[in-house]
Coordinates of C-alpha atoms in Angstrom, one line a residue:
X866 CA -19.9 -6.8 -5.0
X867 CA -17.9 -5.1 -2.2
X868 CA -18.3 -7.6 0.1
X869 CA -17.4 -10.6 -2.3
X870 CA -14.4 -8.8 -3.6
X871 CA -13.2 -8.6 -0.1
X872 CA -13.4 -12.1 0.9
X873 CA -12.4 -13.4 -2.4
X874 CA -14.7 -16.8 -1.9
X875 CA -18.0 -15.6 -3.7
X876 CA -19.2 -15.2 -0.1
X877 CA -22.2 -12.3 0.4
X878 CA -23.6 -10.7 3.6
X879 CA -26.3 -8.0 3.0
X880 CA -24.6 -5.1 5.1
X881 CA -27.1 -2.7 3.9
X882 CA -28.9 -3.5 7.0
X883 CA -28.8 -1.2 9.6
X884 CA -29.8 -3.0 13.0
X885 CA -26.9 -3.0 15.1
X886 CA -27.7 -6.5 16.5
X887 CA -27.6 -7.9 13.6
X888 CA -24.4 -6.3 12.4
X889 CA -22.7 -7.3 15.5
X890 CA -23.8 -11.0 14.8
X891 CA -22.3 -11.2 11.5
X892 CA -18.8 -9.6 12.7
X893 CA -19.2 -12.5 15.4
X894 CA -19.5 -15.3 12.9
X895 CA -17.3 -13.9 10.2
X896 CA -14.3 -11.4 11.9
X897 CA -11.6 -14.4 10.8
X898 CA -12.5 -14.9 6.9
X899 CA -13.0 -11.0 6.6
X900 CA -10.5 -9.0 8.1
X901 CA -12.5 -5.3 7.6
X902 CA -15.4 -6.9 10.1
X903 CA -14.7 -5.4 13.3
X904 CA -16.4 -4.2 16.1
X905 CA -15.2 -2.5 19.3
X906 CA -15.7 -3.9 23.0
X907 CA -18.1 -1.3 23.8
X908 CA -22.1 -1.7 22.8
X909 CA -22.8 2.1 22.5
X910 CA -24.1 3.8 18.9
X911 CA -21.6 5.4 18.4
X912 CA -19.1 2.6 18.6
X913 CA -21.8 0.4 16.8
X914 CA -21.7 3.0 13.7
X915 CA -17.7 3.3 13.7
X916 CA -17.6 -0.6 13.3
X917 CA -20.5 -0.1 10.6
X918 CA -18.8 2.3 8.4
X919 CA -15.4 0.7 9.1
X920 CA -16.5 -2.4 7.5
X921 CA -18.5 -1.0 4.5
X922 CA -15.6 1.3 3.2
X923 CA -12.9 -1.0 4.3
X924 CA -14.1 -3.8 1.9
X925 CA -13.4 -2.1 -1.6
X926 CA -10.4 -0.2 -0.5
X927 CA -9.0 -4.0 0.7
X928 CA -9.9 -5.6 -2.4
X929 CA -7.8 -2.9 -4.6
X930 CA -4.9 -3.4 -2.2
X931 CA -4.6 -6.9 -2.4
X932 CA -4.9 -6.8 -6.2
X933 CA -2.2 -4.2 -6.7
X934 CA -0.2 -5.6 -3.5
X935 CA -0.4 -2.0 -1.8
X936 CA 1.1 -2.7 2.0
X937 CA -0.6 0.7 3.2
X938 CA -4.1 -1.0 4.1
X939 CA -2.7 -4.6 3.8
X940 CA -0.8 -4.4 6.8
X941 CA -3.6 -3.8 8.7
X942 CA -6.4 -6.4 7.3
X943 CA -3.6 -8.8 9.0
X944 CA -2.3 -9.8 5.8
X945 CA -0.7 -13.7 6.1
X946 CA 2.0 -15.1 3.8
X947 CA 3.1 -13.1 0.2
X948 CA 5.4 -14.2 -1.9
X949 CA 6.1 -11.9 -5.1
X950 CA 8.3 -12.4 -8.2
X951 CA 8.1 -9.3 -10.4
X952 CA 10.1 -8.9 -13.8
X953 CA 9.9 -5.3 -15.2
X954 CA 10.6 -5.2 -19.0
X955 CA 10.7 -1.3 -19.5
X956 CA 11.6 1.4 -22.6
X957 CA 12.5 4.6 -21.9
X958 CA 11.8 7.1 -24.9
X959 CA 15.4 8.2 -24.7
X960 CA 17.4 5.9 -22.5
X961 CA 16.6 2.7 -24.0
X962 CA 15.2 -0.6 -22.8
X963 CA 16.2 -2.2 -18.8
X964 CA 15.0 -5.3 -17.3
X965 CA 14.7 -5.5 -13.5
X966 CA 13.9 -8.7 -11.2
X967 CA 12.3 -8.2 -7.4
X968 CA 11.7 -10.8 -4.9
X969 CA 9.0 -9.6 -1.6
X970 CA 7.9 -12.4 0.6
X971 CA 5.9 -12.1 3.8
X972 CA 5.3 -15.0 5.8
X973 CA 4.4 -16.5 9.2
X974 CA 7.4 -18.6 11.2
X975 CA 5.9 -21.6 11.7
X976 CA 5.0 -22.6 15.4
X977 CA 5.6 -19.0 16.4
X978 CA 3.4 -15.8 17.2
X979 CA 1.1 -15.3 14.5
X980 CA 2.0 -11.8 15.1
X981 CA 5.8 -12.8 14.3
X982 CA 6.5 -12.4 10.6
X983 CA 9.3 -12.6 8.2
X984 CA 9.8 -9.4 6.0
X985 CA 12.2 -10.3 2.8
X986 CA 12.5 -6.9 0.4
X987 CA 14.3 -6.2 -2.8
X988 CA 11.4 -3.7 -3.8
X989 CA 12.4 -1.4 -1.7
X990 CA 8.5 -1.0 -0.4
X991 CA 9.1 -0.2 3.0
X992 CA 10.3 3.0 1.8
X993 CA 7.5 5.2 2.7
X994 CA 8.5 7.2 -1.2
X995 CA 7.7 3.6 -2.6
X996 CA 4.1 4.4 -4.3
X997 CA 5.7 7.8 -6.0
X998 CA 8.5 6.2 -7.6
X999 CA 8.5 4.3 -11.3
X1000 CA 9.7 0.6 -12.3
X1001 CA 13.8 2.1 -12.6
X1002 CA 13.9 3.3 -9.2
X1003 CA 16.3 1.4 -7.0
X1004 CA 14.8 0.6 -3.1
X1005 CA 16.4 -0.4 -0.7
X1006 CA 16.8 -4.5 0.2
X1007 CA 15.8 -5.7 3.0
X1008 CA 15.2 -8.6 5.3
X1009 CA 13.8 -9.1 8.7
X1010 CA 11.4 -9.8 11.5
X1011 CA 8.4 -7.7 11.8
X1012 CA 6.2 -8.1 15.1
X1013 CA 2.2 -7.1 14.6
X1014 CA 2.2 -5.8 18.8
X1015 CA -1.3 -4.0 18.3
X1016 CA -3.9 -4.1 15.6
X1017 CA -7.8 -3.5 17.4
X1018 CA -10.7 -1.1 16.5
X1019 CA -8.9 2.2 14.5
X1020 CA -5.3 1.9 16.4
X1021 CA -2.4 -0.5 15.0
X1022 CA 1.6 -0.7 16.3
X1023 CA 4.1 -2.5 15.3
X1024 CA 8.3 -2.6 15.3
X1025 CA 10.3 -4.2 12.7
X1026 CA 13.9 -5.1 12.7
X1027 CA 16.2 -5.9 9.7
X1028 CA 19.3 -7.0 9.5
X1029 CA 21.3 -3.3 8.4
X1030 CA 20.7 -2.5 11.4
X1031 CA 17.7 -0.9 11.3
X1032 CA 14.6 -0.6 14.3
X1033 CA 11.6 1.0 13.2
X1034 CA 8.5 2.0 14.9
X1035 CA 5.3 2.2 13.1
X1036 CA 2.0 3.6 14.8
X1037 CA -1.2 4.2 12.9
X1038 CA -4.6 5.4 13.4
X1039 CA -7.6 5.3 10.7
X1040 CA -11.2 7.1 11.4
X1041 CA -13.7 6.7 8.7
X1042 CA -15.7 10.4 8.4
X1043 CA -18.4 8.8 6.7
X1044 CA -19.5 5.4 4.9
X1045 CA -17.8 6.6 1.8
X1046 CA -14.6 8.7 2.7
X1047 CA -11.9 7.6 5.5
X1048 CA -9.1 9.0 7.4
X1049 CA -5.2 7.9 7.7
X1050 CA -2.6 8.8 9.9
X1051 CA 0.6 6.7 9.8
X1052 CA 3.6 7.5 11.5
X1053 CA 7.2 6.2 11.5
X1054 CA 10.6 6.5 13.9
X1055 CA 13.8 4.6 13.2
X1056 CA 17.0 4.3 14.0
X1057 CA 19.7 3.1 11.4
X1058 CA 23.3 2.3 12.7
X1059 CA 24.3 6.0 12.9
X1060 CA 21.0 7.6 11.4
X1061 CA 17.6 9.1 13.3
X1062 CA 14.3 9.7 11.0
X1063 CA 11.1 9.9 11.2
X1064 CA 8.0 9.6 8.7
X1065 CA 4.4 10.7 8.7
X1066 CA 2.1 9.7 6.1
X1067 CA -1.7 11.0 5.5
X1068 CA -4.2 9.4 3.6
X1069 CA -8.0 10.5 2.4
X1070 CA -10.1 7.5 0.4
X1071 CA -13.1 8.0 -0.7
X1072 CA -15.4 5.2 -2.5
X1073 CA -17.2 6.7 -5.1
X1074 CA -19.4 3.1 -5.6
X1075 CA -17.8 -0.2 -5.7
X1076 CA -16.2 0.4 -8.9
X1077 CA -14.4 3.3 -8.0
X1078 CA -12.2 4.1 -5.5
X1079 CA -10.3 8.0 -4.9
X1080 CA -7.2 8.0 -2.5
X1081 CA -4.8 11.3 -1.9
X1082 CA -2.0 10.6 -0.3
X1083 CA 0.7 12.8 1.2
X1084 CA 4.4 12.1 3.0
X1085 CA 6.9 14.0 4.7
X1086 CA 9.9 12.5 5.9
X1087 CA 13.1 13.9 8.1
X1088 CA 16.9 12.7 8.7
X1089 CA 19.1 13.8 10.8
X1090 CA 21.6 13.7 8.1
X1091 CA 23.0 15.7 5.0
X1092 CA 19.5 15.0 2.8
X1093 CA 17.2 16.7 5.3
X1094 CA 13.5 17.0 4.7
X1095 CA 11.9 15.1 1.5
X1096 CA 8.1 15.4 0.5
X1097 CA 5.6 13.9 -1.8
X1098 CA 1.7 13.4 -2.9
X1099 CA -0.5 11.5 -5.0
X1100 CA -3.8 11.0 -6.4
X1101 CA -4.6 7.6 -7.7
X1102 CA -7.7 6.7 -8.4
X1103 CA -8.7 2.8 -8.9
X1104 CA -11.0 1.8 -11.2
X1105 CA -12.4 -2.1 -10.7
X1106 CA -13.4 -3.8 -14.4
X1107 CA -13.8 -7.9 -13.3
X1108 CA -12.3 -10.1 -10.6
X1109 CA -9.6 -10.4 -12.6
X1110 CA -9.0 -6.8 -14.1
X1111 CA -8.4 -3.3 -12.8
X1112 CA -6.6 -0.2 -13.7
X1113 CA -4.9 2.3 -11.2
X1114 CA -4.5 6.0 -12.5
X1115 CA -2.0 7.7 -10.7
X1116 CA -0.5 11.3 -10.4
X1117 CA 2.7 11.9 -8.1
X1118 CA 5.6 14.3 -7.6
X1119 CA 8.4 14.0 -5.2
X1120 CA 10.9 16.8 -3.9
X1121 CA 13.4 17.5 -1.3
X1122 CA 15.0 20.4 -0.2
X1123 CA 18.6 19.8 0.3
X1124 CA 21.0 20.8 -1.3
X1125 CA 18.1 22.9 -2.1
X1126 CA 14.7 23.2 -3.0
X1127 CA 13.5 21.3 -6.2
X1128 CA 11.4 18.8 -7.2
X1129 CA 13.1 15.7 -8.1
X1130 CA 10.4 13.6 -9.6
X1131 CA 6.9 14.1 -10.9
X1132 CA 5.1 11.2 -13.3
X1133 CA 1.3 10.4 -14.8
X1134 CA 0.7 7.1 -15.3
X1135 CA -1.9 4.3 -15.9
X1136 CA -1.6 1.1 -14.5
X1137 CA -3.7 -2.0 -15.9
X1138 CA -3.3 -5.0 -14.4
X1139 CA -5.5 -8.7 -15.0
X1140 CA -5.1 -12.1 -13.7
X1141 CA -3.9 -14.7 -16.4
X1142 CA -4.2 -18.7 -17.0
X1143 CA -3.5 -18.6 -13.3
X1144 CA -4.8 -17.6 -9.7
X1145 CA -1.0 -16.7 -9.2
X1146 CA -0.3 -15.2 -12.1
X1147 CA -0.5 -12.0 -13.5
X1148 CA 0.7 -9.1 -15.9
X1149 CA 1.0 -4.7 -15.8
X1150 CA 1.0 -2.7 -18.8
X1151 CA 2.3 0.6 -17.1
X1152 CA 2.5 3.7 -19.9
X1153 CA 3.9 7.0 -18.0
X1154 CA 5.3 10.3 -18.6
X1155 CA 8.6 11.0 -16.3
X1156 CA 10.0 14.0 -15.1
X1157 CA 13.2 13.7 -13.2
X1158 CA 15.9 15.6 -12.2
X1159 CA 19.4 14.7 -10.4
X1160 CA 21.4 17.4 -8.6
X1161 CA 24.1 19.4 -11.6
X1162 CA 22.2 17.3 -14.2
X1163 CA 19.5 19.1 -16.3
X1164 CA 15.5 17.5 -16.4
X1165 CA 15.0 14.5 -18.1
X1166 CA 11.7 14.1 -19.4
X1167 CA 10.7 11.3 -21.2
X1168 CA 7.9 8.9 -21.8
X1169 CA 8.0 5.1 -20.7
X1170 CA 6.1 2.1 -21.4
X1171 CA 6.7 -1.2 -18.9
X1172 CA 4.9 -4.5 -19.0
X1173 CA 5.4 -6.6 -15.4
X1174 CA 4.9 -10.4 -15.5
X1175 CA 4.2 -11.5 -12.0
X1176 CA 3.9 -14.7 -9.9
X1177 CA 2.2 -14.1 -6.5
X1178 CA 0.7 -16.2 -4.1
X1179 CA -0.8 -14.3 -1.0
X1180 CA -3.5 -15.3 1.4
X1181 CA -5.0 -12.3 3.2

């Protein structure tokens, strides 16, 4: 079920065997409709069991990506065009209701690079903070070009420039430690008119089976400006139902430690998301419990419930 999750066209390849020739074949014939097939330009065992365990974890961890439009592991399956209209209906147990509108598109220019793509943003999930924060939290807009320089065996680079002006650098590396739990190591550098940061992000995933998949994730990021160093975690864990259903249950806090030390958000949530009437469309029911706190201003804890209605049309 992996497998046809992955390539989303009821397409099957028994993986479970274990001859390398034969696994080589089929990432021959197949590396363009499944981007987790890959395998390395040397013939050695070891290489030969990287590509093996690459592929087998890569496939669930893809599938729950693309269906909850996580950029982390998306990036790298060379993800083509996305287009993404989300509308946030949201009530807040003591702040009331608030409707919020986002627009994300990723796409190809046509006749140019395939490598060349056009980044538009009003998500704010290039923010590397973006999975710990809730429906009300403003990101940053954004819009610009986004070149995929590298992306081969467990190494991918690429730079992106937006229109602020920003230049980023991203670099990341991903070694599976077994068929069932893989490594992540992203990190960032940019440059922003007048500001220098950097970002470094770890990940650990393991599969449980096909229905279950565990990630931790941790971030650490640095300015040289007034806000100095911010941090955050969290442990979601995806649970597959159908095709067309899934549910994400997720853990996260968030702190910083300037002007000082405190931790400005923390939240429990469950996520369930299904496909509706249409291939493109879809709807979240997100129940949470929110801790936040602004600097002078005491904790606000409250409980929110927010349903999503989304249009999206992708093709990874």
């Amino acid at each position: 079920m992996a497998v046809t999750k992955a390539l989303g066209h009821g397409l099957s390849i028994d993986h479970e065997a274990t001859n390398p020739a034969v696994i080589k074949q089929e990432a021959d014939a197949l590396e363009v409709i499944d981007p987790c097939l890959t395998h390395t330009a040397d013939d050695t065992a070891f290489d030969q069991a990287f590509d093996y365990l690459n592929t087998k974890f890569c496939q669930p961890a893809i599938w729950f990506d693309s269906f909850f439009v996580d950029e982390r592991t998306q990036e790298d399956a060379r993800a083509g065009t996305l287009v993404r209209w989300t509308n946030d209906f949201s009530y807040y147990g003591k702040e009331g209701f608030k409707y919020r509108a986002n627009l994300n598109a990723r796409f190809n220019l046509p006749g140019v690079n395939q490598k060349l793509k056009v980044i538009i943003d009003s998500q704010g999930e290039d923010d590397p903070f973006a999975f710990l924060k809730g429906p009300d939290d403003e990101g940053e807009r954004d819009i610009g070009l986004r070149y995929d320089w590298y992306a081969k065996d467990r190494v991918s680079f690429n730079i992106k420039a937006n229109i602020k002006p920003k230049l980023e650098a991203r670099w990341r590396y991903t070694y599976p430690i077994s068929q069932s739990t893989i490594t992540r190591l992203t990190q960032k550098i940019y440059q922003e008119k007048k500001v220098t940061g950097e970002s470094t992000e770890f990940d650990i995933e393991h599969s449980f089976d096909e229905d279950f998949l565990l990630r931790w994730s941790a971030v650490a990021q640095y300015e040289n400006r007034n806000n100095g160093w911010e941090f955050g975690s969290s442990l979601n864990l995806y649970h597959y139902i159908s095709s067309k259903q899934a549910i994400n249950y997720i853990a996260s806090i968030y702190g910083v430690d300037t002007p000082y030390h405190y931790v400005e958000n923390a939240r429990i949530a469950v996520t369930y998301r299904q496909n509706f009437l249409r291939e493109w469309l879809f709807f979240e029911i997100t129940p949470e419990y929110n801790w936040s706190k602004e600097v002078d201003i005491d904790r606000l804890d409250q409980a929110i419930i927010t349903l999503r209605l989304e249009v999206m049309f992708q093709n990874i």
